[in-house]
Amino acid sequence: MSRRVVVTGLGMVSSLGHDAASSWRAALAGCSGIAPITLHDCRQSPVKVAAEVKHWEAARYMDAKAARRCDRHQQFGLVAAAEAMRQSGLTITDANRERVSVLVASSTGGFLTYDENMESFREHGARRVNPFGVMMVLVNGAAAMISIEYGIQGPSMAIVTSCATGSDNIGHAYRMIREGIVDAAIAGGAETPITPMGVASLDRINTLSHRSEPPAMACTPFDLSRDGLVLGEGAGIMVLESLENVQARGATILAELIGYGASSDAYHLTSPNEQGIGGAQAMLRALEDARIAPAQISYINAHGTGTKMNDVIETRAVKRVFGEAAYDVPISSTKPMTGHAMGTTAAMEAIFCVQAILDNAIPPTLNLCDPDPDCDLDYTPLTARRTTVNIAMNNALGLGGHNASLIFRAFAS
């Protein structure tokens, strides 16, 4: 069995907005969500900025008691899932609940809850540890909570592949639907890595930018001046369904997911293969899965972290796959706006790919003022571009050598 898989709902919580529509509008306008860190005291850290979700009050979106029993990343995941489900119009009933799946994960889990509970434990002992803390720190906590919220009894899981987590969860949901294991899925990621330990750990491997003035200029992918990534947080969730399922209920189709590819560098824990072989393999497998040629891609949402190493290697990977056509395909990194939200970033960027198709618009790569000569492709610098986007590719290159690529196409019956 090989069924067509379509997108019917999008949900997002980001530094640009508390929903997918406002986040997309801000991205097209070139707004940056990067600002001084407020979630913890960073006076002793060289890292002063991040892309935090602004003005977050979980009780505005969910029961206050339930919110207290969720880590911040799980709150984001539940809210984004609710938005995606509302847009999709998918209703969970006794007739279909075993045919729906949840694949939502976090690469870091409840960093915030873990930090808070360790501090309580050290100061006051075990009796002051949050009794809900176990489920709040687990990387599968958001998937479990979404499953419980909607009474979904199909496979519920969390695939964790560092920065490729969001893509891999969407990709595996796509395969389960295509192969007839389930008819629909809630898929994506949720993440809150902006904690003292999260920042310190990544800074110890020379990954984070130390720029802070002005904050919006801290993340500069493909630019000669780039000095590291900026952490972000949020959630990206989409509802995927088989075409038959959607047609039976007369729902609106946003786009079609036609390809997924994944690979491993098998090279180094923190550094990608210098020739971009792993990233290229993921793209080639996605193209093969989609049964299209590289030249048919209208837009690539790049991993584009703004680190010295990643941007050059990703450029090489694109060239390995696209050849001379690499110079013709528009590419952009949206991380100067959303930050790098680790496991959920790829899911957020997959949503941007669907929105690019719907609006025929490509979001810009902010802060690209002095391109690195080794990054010589069309990275859509500074301002958005209006152009026909029929097929969009999203790339994710994760720590540990995890690579994933998704391909979306404008739906045509």
mmCIF file of C-alpha atoms in Angstrom:
data_model
loop_
_atom_site.group_PDB
_atom_site.id
_atom_site.type_symbol
_atom_site.label_atom_id
_atom_site.label_comp_id
_atom_site.label_asym_id
_atom_site.label_seq_id
_atom_site.Cartn_x
_atom_site.Cartn_y
_atom_site.Cartn_z
ATOM 1 C CA MET A 1 0.000 0.000 0.000
ATOM 2 C CA SER A 2 1.250 3.490 -0.870
ATOM 3 C CA ARG A 3 -1.159 6.313 -0.088
ATOM 4 C CA ARG A 4 -0.791 10.028 -0.683
ATOM 5 C CA VAL A 5 -0.200 12.062 2.483
ATOM 6 C CA VAL A 6 -1.464 15.613 2.884
ATOM 7 C CA VAL A 7 -1.195 18.398 5.448
ATOM 8 C CA THR A 8 -4.470 19.673 6.908
ATOM 9 C CA GLY A 9 -3.406 21.593 10.022
ATOM 10 C CA LEU A 10 -0.545 23.767 11.222
ATOM 11 C CA GLY A 11 0.270 24.898 14.748
ATOM 12 C CA MET A 12 3.193 26.907 16.045
ATOM 13 C CA VAL A 13 4.452 28.711 19.101
ATOM 14 C CA SER A 14 7.580 30.728 18.399
ATOM 15 C CA SER A 15 9.523 33.824 19.320
ATOM 16 C CA LEU A 16 7.591 35.525 16.503
ATOM 17 C CA GLY A 17 4.090 34.667 17.716
ATOM 18 C CA HIS A 18 1.858 32.258 19.575
ATOM 19 C CA ASP A 19 0.356 30.741 16.435
ATOM 20 C CA ALA A 20 1.384 29.716 12.936
ATOM 21 C CA ALA A 21 -0.223 32.635 11.104
ATOM 22 C CA SER A 22 1.363 35.413 13.174
ATOM 23 C CA SER A 23 4.740 33.653 13.127
ATOM 24 C CA TRP A 24 4.612 33.457 9.341
ATOM 25 C CA ARG A 25 3.578 37.084 8.909
ATOM 26 C CA ALA A 26 6.473 38.169 11.113
ATOM 27 C CA ALA A 27 8.910 35.964 9.189
ATOM 28 C CA LEU A 28 7.858 37.438 5.850
ATOM 29 C CA ALA A 29 8.205 40.926 7.315
ATOM 30 C CA GLY A 30 11.749 40.124 8.402
ATOM 31 C CA CYS A 31 11.059 40.500 12.111
ATOM 32 C CA SER A 32 13.539 38.962 14.522
ATOM 33 C CA GLY A 33 12.444 37.272 17.736
ATOM 34 C CA ILE A 34 15.955 37.452 19.199
ATOM 35 C CA ALA A 35 16.201 39.623 22.307
ATOM 36 C CA PRO A 36 17.989 39.739 25.684
ATOM 37 C CA ILE A 37 17.513 36.590 27.754
ATOM 38 C CA THR A 38 14.875 36.960 30.479
ATOM 39 C CA LEU A 39 14.250 33.308 31.418
ATOM 40 C CA HIS A 40 17.322 33.161 33.664
ATOM 41 C CA ASP A 41 20.103 35.322 35.058
ATOM 42 C CA CYS A 42 22.788 35.451 32.362
ATOM 43 C CA ARG A 43 25.059 38.091 33.881
ATOM 44 C CA GLN A 44 27.883 35.580 34.322
ATOM 45 C CA SER A 45 27.481 34.141 30.829
ATOM 46 C CA PRO A 46 28.968 35.467 27.593
ATOM 47 C CA VAL A 47 25.669 34.499 25.908
ATOM 48 C CA LYS A 48 23.189 37.313 26.454
ATOM 49 C CA VAL A 49 20.475 36.821 23.818
ATOM 50 C CA ALA A 50 18.033 34.165 22.674
ATOM 51 C CA ALA A 51 14.777 33.827 20.755
ATOM 52 C CA GLU A 52 12.379 33.388 23.663
ATOM 53 C CA VAL A 53 8.616 33.038 23.298
ATOM 54 C CA LYS A 54 7.381 36.450 24.424
ATOM 55 C CA HIS A 55 4.605 37.181 26.941
ATOM 56 C CA TRP A 56 3.815 33.499 27.503
ATOM 57 C CA GLU A 57 0.975 32.823 29.924
ATOM 58 C CA ALA A 58 -0.058 29.198 29.552
ATOM 59 C CA ALA A 59 -3.294 29.761 31.460
ATOM 60 C CA ARG A 60 -4.539 31.884 28.542
ATOM 61 C CA TYR A 61 -4.578 28.773 26.377
ATOM 62 C CA MET A 62 -5.173 25.862 28.755
ATOM 63 C CA ASP A 63 -6.450 25.014 32.219
ATOM 64 C CA ALA A 64 -4.207 26.655 34.814
ATOM 65 C CA LYS A 65 -3.935 23.497 36.918
ATOM 66 C CA ALA A 66 -2.963 21.433 33.878
ATOM 67 C CA ALA A 67 -0.407 24.073 32.889
ATOM 68 C CA ARG A 68 1.333 23.771 36.265
ATOM 69 C CA ARG A 69 1.760 20.062 35.632
ATOM 70 C CA CYS A 70 3.476 20.647 32.276
ATOM 71 C CA ASP A 71 6.990 21.730 31.509
ATOM 72 C CA ARG A 72 7.165 24.852 29.362
ATOM 73 C CA HIS A 73 7.969 22.814 26.229
ATOM 74 C CA GLN A 74 4.917 20.621 26.832
ATOM 75 C CA GLN A 75 2.722 23.687 27.174
ATOM 76 C CA PHE A 76 3.999 24.859 23.806
ATOM 77 C CA GLY A 77 3.353 21.430 22.279
ATOM 78 C CA LEU A 78 -0.211 21.191 23.585
ATOM 79 C CA VAL A 79 -1.085 24.694 22.374
ATOM 80 C CA ALA A 80 0.451 24.148 18.934
ATOM 81 C CA ALA A 81 -1.312 20.784 18.616
ATOM 82 C CA ALA A 82 -4.642 22.394 19.516
ATOM 83 C CA GLU A 83 -4.151 25.018 16.797
ATOM 84 C CA ALA A 84 -3.268 22.385 14.204
ATOM 85 C CA MET A 85 -6.250 20.230 15.162
ATOM 86 C CA ARG A 86 -8.637 23.189 14.965
ATOM 87 C CA GLN A 87 -7.438 24.072 11.477
ATOM 88 C CA SER A 88 -7.603 20.474 10.292
ATOM 89 C CA GLY A 89 -11.111 19.932 11.609
ATOM 90 C CA LEU A 90 -10.091 16.383 12.527
ATOM 91 C CA THR A 91 -12.278 14.993 15.299
ATOM 92 C CA ILE A 92 -11.200 12.000 17.339
ATOM 93 C CA THR A 93 -14.020 9.489 17.867
ATOM 94 C CA ASP A 94 -14.414 5.873 18.927
ATOM 95 C CA ALA A 95 -14.449 4.993 15.244
ATOM 96 C CA ASN A 96 -11.026 6.464 14.414
ATOM 97 C CA ARG A 97 -9.026 6.919 17.633
ATOM 98 C CA GLU A 98 -6.998 3.725 17.031
ATOM 99 C CA ARG A 99 -6.156 4.902 13.500
ATOM 100 C CA VAL A 100 -4.547 8.189 14.569
ATOM 101 C CA SER A 101 -0.957 8.533 15.766
ATOM 102 C CA VAL A 102 1.037 11.102 17.749
ATOM 103 C CA LEU A 103 4.721 11.625 16.931
ATOM 104 C CA VAL A 104 5.979 14.632 18.880
ATOM 105 C CA ALA A 105 9.353 14.907 20.596
ATOM 106 C CA SER A 106 11.876 17.173 22.252
ATOM 107 C CA SER A 107 15.604 16.703 21.867
ATOM 108 C CA THR A 108 16.310 18.044 25.369
ATOM 109 C CA GLY A 109 13.093 17.342 27.277
ATOM 110 C CA GLY A 110 12.181 19.409 30.316
ATOM 111 C CA PHE A 111 15.479 21.214 30.825
ATOM 112 C CA LEU A 112 13.716 23.957 32.760
ATOM 113 C CA THR A 113 11.913 21.566 35.104
ATOM 114 C CA TYR A 114 15.086 19.548 35.647
ATOM 115 C CA ASP A 115 17.072 22.657 36.603
ATOM 116 C CA GLU A 116 14.358 23.885 38.967
ATOM 117 C CA ASN A 117 13.942 20.515 40.687
ATOM 118 C CA MET A 118 17.664 19.959 41.108
ATOM 119 C CA GLU A 119 17.877 23.314 42.865
ATOM 120 C CA SER A 120 14.949 22.397 45.147
ATOM 121 C CA PHE A 121 16.463 18.998 45.881
ATOM 122 C CA ARG A 122 19.833 20.463 46.848
ATOM 123 C CA GLU A 123 18.285 23.118 49.095
ATOM 124 C CA HIS A 124 15.373 21.251 50.648
ATOM 125 C CA GLY A 125 15.670 17.529 49.894
ATOM 126 C CA ALA A 126 13.509 15.030 48.027
ATOM 127 C CA ARG A 127 10.200 16.180 49.564
ATOM 128 C CA ARG A 128 10.382 19.425 47.596
ATOM 129 C CA VAL A 129 10.800 17.725 44.222
ATOM 130 C CA ASN A 130 7.747 18.193 41.976
ATOM 131 C CA PRO A 131 5.718 14.938 41.993
ATOM 132 C CA PHE A 132 4.864 15.559 38.341
ATOM 133 C CA GLY A 133 8.522 16.158 37.511
ATOM 134 C CA VAL A 134 9.134 12.763 35.901
ATOM 135 C CA MET A 135 6.637 13.320 33.086
ATOM 136 C CA MET A 136 7.668 16.960 32.817
ATOM 137 C CA VAL A 137 11.285 16.118 31.953
ATOM 138 C CA LEU A 138 10.760 13.196 29.571
ATOM 139 C CA VAL A 139 11.312 13.752 25.852
ATOM 140 C CA ASN A 140 8.094 11.827 25.129
ATOM 141 C CA GLY A 141 6.043 13.853 27.623
ATOM 142 C CA ALA A 142 4.442 16.125 25.026
ATOM 143 C CA ALA A 143 3.439 13.163 22.852
ATOM 144 C CA ALA A 144 1.845 11.443 25.852
ATOM 145 C CA MET A 145 -0.027 14.579 26.899
ATOM 146 C CA ILE A 146 -1.348 15.228 23.379
ATOM 147 C CA SER A 147 -2.450 11.607 23.111
ATOM 148 C CA ILE A 148 -4.310 11.859 26.431
ATOM 149 C CA GLU A 149 -5.810 15.258 25.573
ATOM 150 C CA TYR A 150 -7.524 13.894 22.447
ATOM 151 C CA GLY A 151 -7.980 10.254 23.424
ATOM 152 C CA ILE A 152 -5.734 9.078 20.593
ATOM 153 C CA GLN A 153 -4.972 5.360 20.878
ATOM 154 C CA GLY A 154 -2.825 4.757 17.808
ATOM 155 C CA PRO A 155 0.974 4.586 18.124
ATOM 156 C CA SER A 156 2.301 7.436 20.261
ATOM 157 C CA MET A 157 6.059 7.962 20.201
ATOM 158 C CA ALA A 158 8.926 10.419 20.318
ATOM 159 C CA ILE A 159 11.807 10.040 17.878
ATOM 160 C CA VAL A 160 14.824 11.997 19.136
ATOM 161 C CA THR A 161 17.557 12.914 16.652
ATOM 162 C CA SER A 162 18.903 16.182 18.016
ATOM 163 C CA CYS A 163 18.232 19.066 15.614
ATOM 164 C CA ALA A 164 16.563 16.710 13.096
ATOM 165 C CA THR A 165 13.941 15.599 15.638
ATOM 166 C CA GLY A 166 11.044 17.599 14.192
ATOM 167 C CA SER A 167 11.706 16.396 10.649
ATOM 168 C CA ASP A 168 12.099 12.762 11.656
ATOM 169 C CA ASN A 169 8.839 12.744 13.610
ATOM 170 C CA ILE A 170 6.988 14.255 10.658
ATOM 171 C CA GLY A 171 8.790 11.897 8.286
ATOM 172 C CA HIS A 172 7.898 8.768 10.263
ATOM 173 C CA ALA A 173 4.289 9.923 10.596
ATOM 174 C CA TYR A 174 4.242 10.324 6.807
ATOM 175 C CA ARG A 175 5.525 6.781 6.323
ATOM 176 C CA MET A 176 2.995 5.297 8.751
ATOM 177 C CA ILE A 177 0.132 6.966 6.917
ATOM 178 C CA ARG A 178 1.499 6.125 3.479
ATOM 179 C CA GLU A 179 1.858 2.464 4.423
ATOM 180 C CA GLY A 180 -1.645 2.250 5.878
ATOM 181 C CA ILE A 181 -0.640 1.760 9.523
ATOM 182 C CA VAL A 182 -2.704 4.813 10.529
ATOM 183 C CA ASP A 183 -4.926 7.292 8.703
ATOM 184 C CA ALA A 184 -3.804 10.497 10.415
ATOM 185 C CA ALA A 185 -1.109 11.814 12.720
ATOM 186 C CA ILE A 186 -0.206 14.787 14.890
ATOM 187 C CA ALA A 187 3.517 15.265 14.314
ATOM 188 C CA GLY A 188 6.344 17.676 15.118
ATOM 189 C CA GLY A 189 8.340 18.864 18.082
ATOM 190 C CA ALA A 190 8.448 21.132 21.139
ATOM 191 C CA GLU A 191 11.520 22.528 22.841
ATOM 192 C CA THR A 192 12.752 24.879 25.587
ATOM 193 C CA PRO A 193 16.568 24.725 25.689
ATOM 194 C CA ILE A 194 17.080 28.289 26.968
ATOM 195 C CA THR A 195 18.177 27.368 30.481
ATOM 196 C CA PRO A 196 21.465 27.959 32.319
ATOM 197 C CA MET A 197 22.573 24.376 31.621
ATOM 198 C CA GLY A 198 21.319 24.408 28.033
ATOM 199 C CA VAL A 199 23.177 27.615 27.241
ATOM 200 C CA ALA A 200 26.347 26.633 29.110
ATOM 201 C CA SER A 201 26.517 23.168 27.515
ATOM 202 C CA LEU A 202 26.248 24.460 23.971
ATOM 203 C CA ASP A 203 28.594 27.339 24.643
ATOM 204 C CA ARG A 204 31.245 24.917 25.908
ATOM 205 C CA ILE A 205 31.463 23.409 22.421
ATOM 206 C CA ASN A 206 31.820 26.870 20.843
ATOM 207 C CA THR A 207 28.421 26.718 19.188
ATOM 208 C CA LEU A 208 26.689 29.879 20.423
ATOM 209 C CA SER A 209 27.052 33.463 19.261
ATOM 210 C CA HIS A 210 28.450 35.950 21.784
ATOM 211 C CA ARG A 211 26.992 38.951 19.968
ATOM 212 C CA SER A 212 24.371 40.908 21.831
ATOM 213 C CA GLU A 213 24.262 44.442 20.436
ATOM 214 C CA PRO A 214 21.919 44.751 18.760
ATOM 215 C CA PRO A 215 20.272 41.414 19.635
ATOM 216 C CA ALA A 216 18.580 41.082 16.238
ATOM 217 C CA MET A 217 22.005 40.992 14.554
ATOM 218 C CA ALA A 218 23.356 38.095 16.635
ATOM 219 C CA CYS A 219 22.501 35.331 14.149
ATOM 220 C CA THR A 220 24.075 35.784 10.696
ATOM 221 C CA PRO A 221 23.868 32.613 8.584
ATOM 222 C CA PHE A 222 26.085 32.445 5.493
ATOM 223 C CA ASP A 223 27.615 35.806 6.352
ATOM 224 C CA LEU A 224 31.384 36.183 6.640
ATOM 225 C CA SER A 225 30.981 37.644 10.144
ATOM 226 C CA ARG A 226 28.959 34.756 11.609
ATOM 227 C CA ASP A 227 30.131 33.527 15.002
ATOM 228 C CA GLY A 228 27.540 30.993 16.119
ATOM 229 C CA LEU A 229 23.892 30.125 16.521
ATOM 230 C CA VAL A 230 21.305 31.719 18.804
ATOM 231 C CA LEU A 231 19.045 29.445 20.839
ATOM 232 C CA GLY A 232 15.299 29.580 20.367
ATOM 233 C CA GLU A 233 12.283 27.786 21.792
ATOM 234 C CA GLY A 234 8.735 26.896 20.817
ATOM 235 C CA ALA A 235 6.748 24.188 19.071
ATOM 236 C CA GLY A 236 5.848 23.199 15.540
ATOM 237 C CA ILE A 237 3.030 20.708 14.985
ATOM 238 C CA MET A 238 1.230 19.610 11.850
ATOM 239 C CA VAL A 239 -1.697 17.301 11.191
ATOM 240 C CA LEU A 240 -1.023 14.807 8.424
ATOM 241 C CA GLU A 241 -3.687 12.589 6.880
ATOM 242 C CA SER A 242 -4.146 10.150 4.043
ATOM 243 C CA LEU A 243 -5.778 11.728 1.022
ATOM 244 C CA GLU A 244 -8.638 9.252 1.294
ATOM 245 C CA ASN A 245 -9.286 10.235 4.904
ATOM 246 C CA VAL A 246 -9.427 13.930 4.022
ATOM 247 C CA GLN A 247 -11.633 13.419 0.994
ATOM 248 C CA ALA A 248 -14.067 11.343 3.036
ATOM 249 C CA ARG A 249 -14.625 14.203 5.467
ATOM 250 C CA GLY A 250 -14.333 17.060 2.953
ATOM 251 C CA ALA A 251 -11.495 18.886 4.720
ATOM 252 C CA THR A 252 -9.209 21.555 3.286
ATOM 253 C CA ILE A 253 -5.780 20.425 2.076
ATOM 254 C CA LEU A 254 -2.882 22.825 2.667
ATOM 255 C CA ALA A 255 -0.114 20.902 0.882
ATOM 256 C CA GLU A 256 1.082 17.405 0.109
ATOM 257 C CA LEU A 257 4.093 15.755 1.774
ATOM 258 C CA ILE A 258 5.790 13.819 -1.009
ATOM 259 C CA GLY A 259 9.276 12.969 0.215
ATOM 260 C CA TYR A 260 11.321 12.136 3.292
ATOM 261 C CA GLY A 261 14.946 11.139 3.548
ATOM 262 C CA ALA A 262 17.295 10.581 6.470
ATOM 263 C CA SER A 263 20.937 9.666 6.939
ATOM 264 C CA SER A 264 23.765 9.547 9.465
ATOM 265 C CA ASP A 265 27.208 11.083 9.038
ATOM 266 C CA ALA A 266 28.845 8.394 11.220
ATOM 267 C CA TYR A 267 31.642 10.917 11.546
ATOM 268 C CA HIS A 268 31.764 12.999 14.753
ATOM 269 C CA LEU A 269 29.557 13.847 17.744
ATOM 270 C CA THR A 270 29.457 17.603 17.108
ATOM 271 C CA SER A 271 30.983 18.202 13.651
ATOM 272 C CA PRO A 272 29.292 17.243 10.368
ATOM 273 C CA ASN A 273 31.248 15.538 7.610
ATOM 274 C CA GLU A 274 33.242 18.311 5.980
ATOM 275 C CA GLN A 275 32.122 17.412 2.457
ATOM 276 C CA GLY A 276 28.437 17.458 3.361
ATOM 277 C CA ILE A 277 27.997 13.799 2.425
ATOM 278 C CA GLY A 278 25.406 13.022 5.118
ATOM 279 C CA GLY A 279 23.229 16.041 4.373
ATOM 280 C CA ALA A 280 23.446 15.284 0.659
ATOM 281 C CA GLN A 281 22.345 11.686 1.235
ATOM 282 C CA ALA A 282 19.250 12.840 3.141
ATOM 283 C CA MET A 283 18.296 15.227 0.331
ATOM 284 C CA LEU A 284 18.887 12.592 -2.363
ATOM 285 C CA ARG A 285 16.762 10.058 -0.491
ATOM 286 C CA ALA A 286 13.953 12.581 -0.104
ATOM 287 C CA LEU A 287 14.117 13.417 -3.816
ATOM 288 C CA GLU A 288 14.076 9.725 -4.712
ATOM 289 C CA ASP A 289 11.137 9.159 -2.385
ATOM 290 C CA ALA A 290 9.298 12.070 -3.994
ATOM 291 C CA ARG A 291 10.247 10.874 -7.501
ATOM 292 C CA ILE A 292 11.314 14.315 -8.602
ATOM 293 C CA ALA A 293 14.517 15.860 -9.939
ATOM 294 C CA PRO A 294 16.526 18.435 -7.956
ATOM 295 C CA ALA A 295 15.731 21.140 -10.509
ATOM 296 C CA GLN A 296 12.023 20.848 -9.625
ATOM 297 C CA ILE A 297 12.581 22.249 -6.130
ATOM 298 C CA SER A 298 11.271 25.835 -5.866
ATOM 299 C CA TYR A 299 12.661 26.667 -2.417
ATOM 300 C CA ILE A 300 14.960 25.205 0.227
ATOM 301 C CA ASN A 301 14.560 26.138 3.874
ATOM 302 C CA ALA A 302 18.146 25.569 4.988
ATOM 303 C CA HIS A 303 19.388 24.359 8.349
ATOM 304 C CA GLY A 304 21.458 27.569 8.244
ATOM 305 C CA THR A 305 22.556 27.857 11.866
ATOM 306 C CA GLY A 306 25.085 30.668 11.509
ATOM 307 C CA THR A 307 28.051 28.625 12.722
ATOM 308 C CA LYS A 308 31.323 28.808 10.800
ATOM 309 C CA MET A 309 31.309 25.110 9.982
ATOM 310 C CA ASN A 310 27.639 24.300 9.355
ATOM 311 C CA ASP A 311 26.892 26.920 6.727
ATOM 312 C CA VAL A 312 29.824 26.001 4.479
ATOM 313 C CA ILE A 313 29.147 22.273 4.800
ATOM 314 C CA GLU A 314 25.452 22.678 4.065
ATOM 315 C CA THR A 315 26.347 24.731 0.993
ATOM 316 C CA ARG A 316 28.597 21.886 -0.172
ATOM 317 C CA ALA A 317 25.816 19.375 0.448
ATOM 318 C CA VAL A 318 23.355 21.344 -1.677
ATOM 319 C CA LYS A 319 25.924 21.570 -4.480
ATOM 320 C CA ARG A 320 26.557 17.807 -4.325
ATOM 321 C CA VAL A 321 22.865 17.162 -4.881
ATOM 322 C CA PHE A 322 21.828 19.986 -7.205
ATOM 323 C CA GLY A 323 24.978 20.497 -9.285
ATOM 324 C CA GLU A 324 24.756 23.658 -11.351
ATOM 325 C CA ALA A 325 21.050 23.934 -10.489
ATOM 326 C CA ALA A 326 22.142 24.804 -6.946
ATOM 327 C CA TYR A 327 22.726 28.365 -8.120
ATOM 328 C CA ASP A 328 19.153 28.660 -9.399
ATOM 329 C CA VAL A 329 17.121 27.500 -6.381
ATOM 330 C CA PRO A 330 16.212 30.132 -3.771
ATOM 331 C CA ILE A 331 17.347 29.193 -0.254
ATOM 332 C CA SER A 332 16.872 30.884 3.092
ATOM 333 C CA SER A 333 17.513 30.358 6.779
ATOM 334 C CA THR A 334 14.769 31.532 9.118
ATOM 335 C CA LYS A 335 16.890 31.042 12.257
ATOM 336 C CA PRO A 336 17.864 34.757 12.484
ATOM 337 C CA MET A 337 14.152 35.235 13.258
ATOM 338 C CA THR A 338 13.174 32.161 15.294
ATOM 339 C CA GLY A 339 16.561 31.203 16.711
ATOM 340 C CA HIS A 340 17.629 27.568 16.731
ATOM 341 C CA ALA A 341 15.020 25.761 18.811
ATOM 342 C CA MET A 342 16.951 22.488 18.628
ATOM 343 C CA GLY A 343 14.556 19.537 18.227
ATOM 344 C CA THR A 344 11.542 21.561 17.179
ATOM 345 C CA THR A 345 13.233 23.919 14.705
ATOM 346 C CA ALA A 346 12.906 21.539 11.775
ATOM 347 C CA ALA A 347 9.172 21.157 12.452
ATOM 348 C CA MET A 348 8.731 24.932 12.600
ATOM 349 C CA GLU A 349 10.640 25.277 9.348
ATOM 350 C CA ALA A 350 8.564 22.530 7.734
ATOM 351 C CA ILE A 351 5.522 24.648 8.549
ATOM 352 C CA PHE A 352 7.234 27.638 6.928
ATOM 353 C CA CYS A 353 7.697 25.504 3.794
ATOM 354 C CA VAL A 354 3.953 24.784 3.654
ATOM 355 C CA GLN A 355 3.187 28.466 4.194
ATOM 356 C CA ALA A 356 5.677 29.430 1.465
ATOM 357 C CA ILE A 357 3.737 27.191 -0.932
ATOM 358 C CA LEU A 358 0.383 28.622 0.137
ATOM 359 C CA ASP A 359 1.526 32.260 -0.171
ATOM 360 C CA ASN A 360 4.049 31.900 -3.015
ATOM 361 C CA ALA A 361 6.579 33.739 -0.899
ATOM 362 C CA ILE A 362 10.059 32.984 0.432
ATOM 363 C CA PRO A 363 11.089 34.338 3.840
ATOM 364 C CA PRO A 364 14.446 36.119 3.965
ATOM 365 C CA THR A 365 17.795 35.316 5.493
ATOM 366 C CA LEU A 366 18.223 38.286 7.809
ATOM 367 C CA ASN A 367 21.625 39.863 8.503
ATOM 368 C CA LEU A 368 23.236 38.495 5.335
ATOM 369 C CA CYS A 369 25.165 41.639 4.447
ATOM 370 C CA ASP A 370 28.639 40.296 3.605
ATOM 371 C CA PRO A 371 28.292 36.785 2.130
ATOM 372 C CA ASP A 372 31.022 34.260 2.804
ATOM 373 C CA PRO A 373 32.680 33.461 -0.575
ATOM 374 C CA ASP A 374 32.320 29.773 0.336
ATOM 375 C CA CYS A 375 28.560 30.284 0.714
ATOM 376 C CA ASP A 376 27.827 31.531 -2.775
ATOM 377 C CA LEU A 377 24.265 30.344 -3.431
ATOM 378 C CA ASP A 378 21.036 32.366 -3.558
ATOM 379 C CA TYR A 379 20.224 32.763 0.137
ATOM 380 C CA THR A 380 17.425 35.351 -0.265
ATOM 381 C CA PRO A 381 19.239 38.052 1.720
ATOM 382 C CA LEU A 382 17.481 40.599 3.947
ATOM 383 C CA THR A 383 14.000 40.749 2.387
ATOM 384 C CA ALA A 384 11.285 38.270 1.456
ATOM 385 C CA ARG A 385 10.719 37.341 -2.172
ATOM 386 C CA ARG A 386 7.422 36.852 -3.970
ATOM 387 C CA THR A 387 7.700 33.961 -6.425
ATOM 388 C CA THR A 388 5.873 30.785 -7.341
ATOM 389 C CA VAL A 389 6.675 28.028 -4.845
ATOM 390 C CA ASN A 390 5.385 24.668 -6.062
ATOM 391 C CA ILE A 391 7.769 22.358 -4.210
ATOM 392 C CA ALA A 392 9.685 23.190 -1.031
ATOM 393 C CA MET A 393 12.431 21.268 0.739
ATOM 394 C CA ASN A 394 13.331 21.540 4.421
ATOM 395 C CA ASN A 395 16.770 20.398 5.617
ATOM 396 C CA ALA A 396 17.864 19.541 9.155
ATOM 397 C CA LEU A 397 21.412 18.613 10.160
ATOM 398 C CA GLY A 398 21.612 17.494 13.776
ATOM 399 C CA LEU A 399 24.345 17.071 16.365
ATOM 400 C CA GLY A 400 25.661 13.533 16.264
ATOM 401 C CA GLY A 401 25.362 13.422 12.483
ATOM 402 C CA HIS A 402 21.568 13.040 12.177
ATOM 403 C CA ASN A 403 20.306 14.434 8.862
ATOM 404 C CA ALA A 404 16.755 14.688 7.555
ATOM 405 C CA SER A 405 15.024 16.246 4.588
ATOM 406 C CA LEU A 406 11.313 16.751 3.887
ATOM 407 C CA ILE A 407 9.695 17.746 0.589
ATOM 408 C CA PHE A 408 6.275 19.406 0.327
ATOM 409 C CA ARG A 409 4.321 20.138 -2.855
ATOM 410 C CA ALA A 410 1.329 22.301 -3.690
ATOM 411 C CA PHE A 411 -1.641 19.971 -3.712
ATOM 412 C CA ALA A 412 -3.148 19.033 -7.038
ATOM 413 C CA SER A 413 -5.842 16.411 -7.356
#
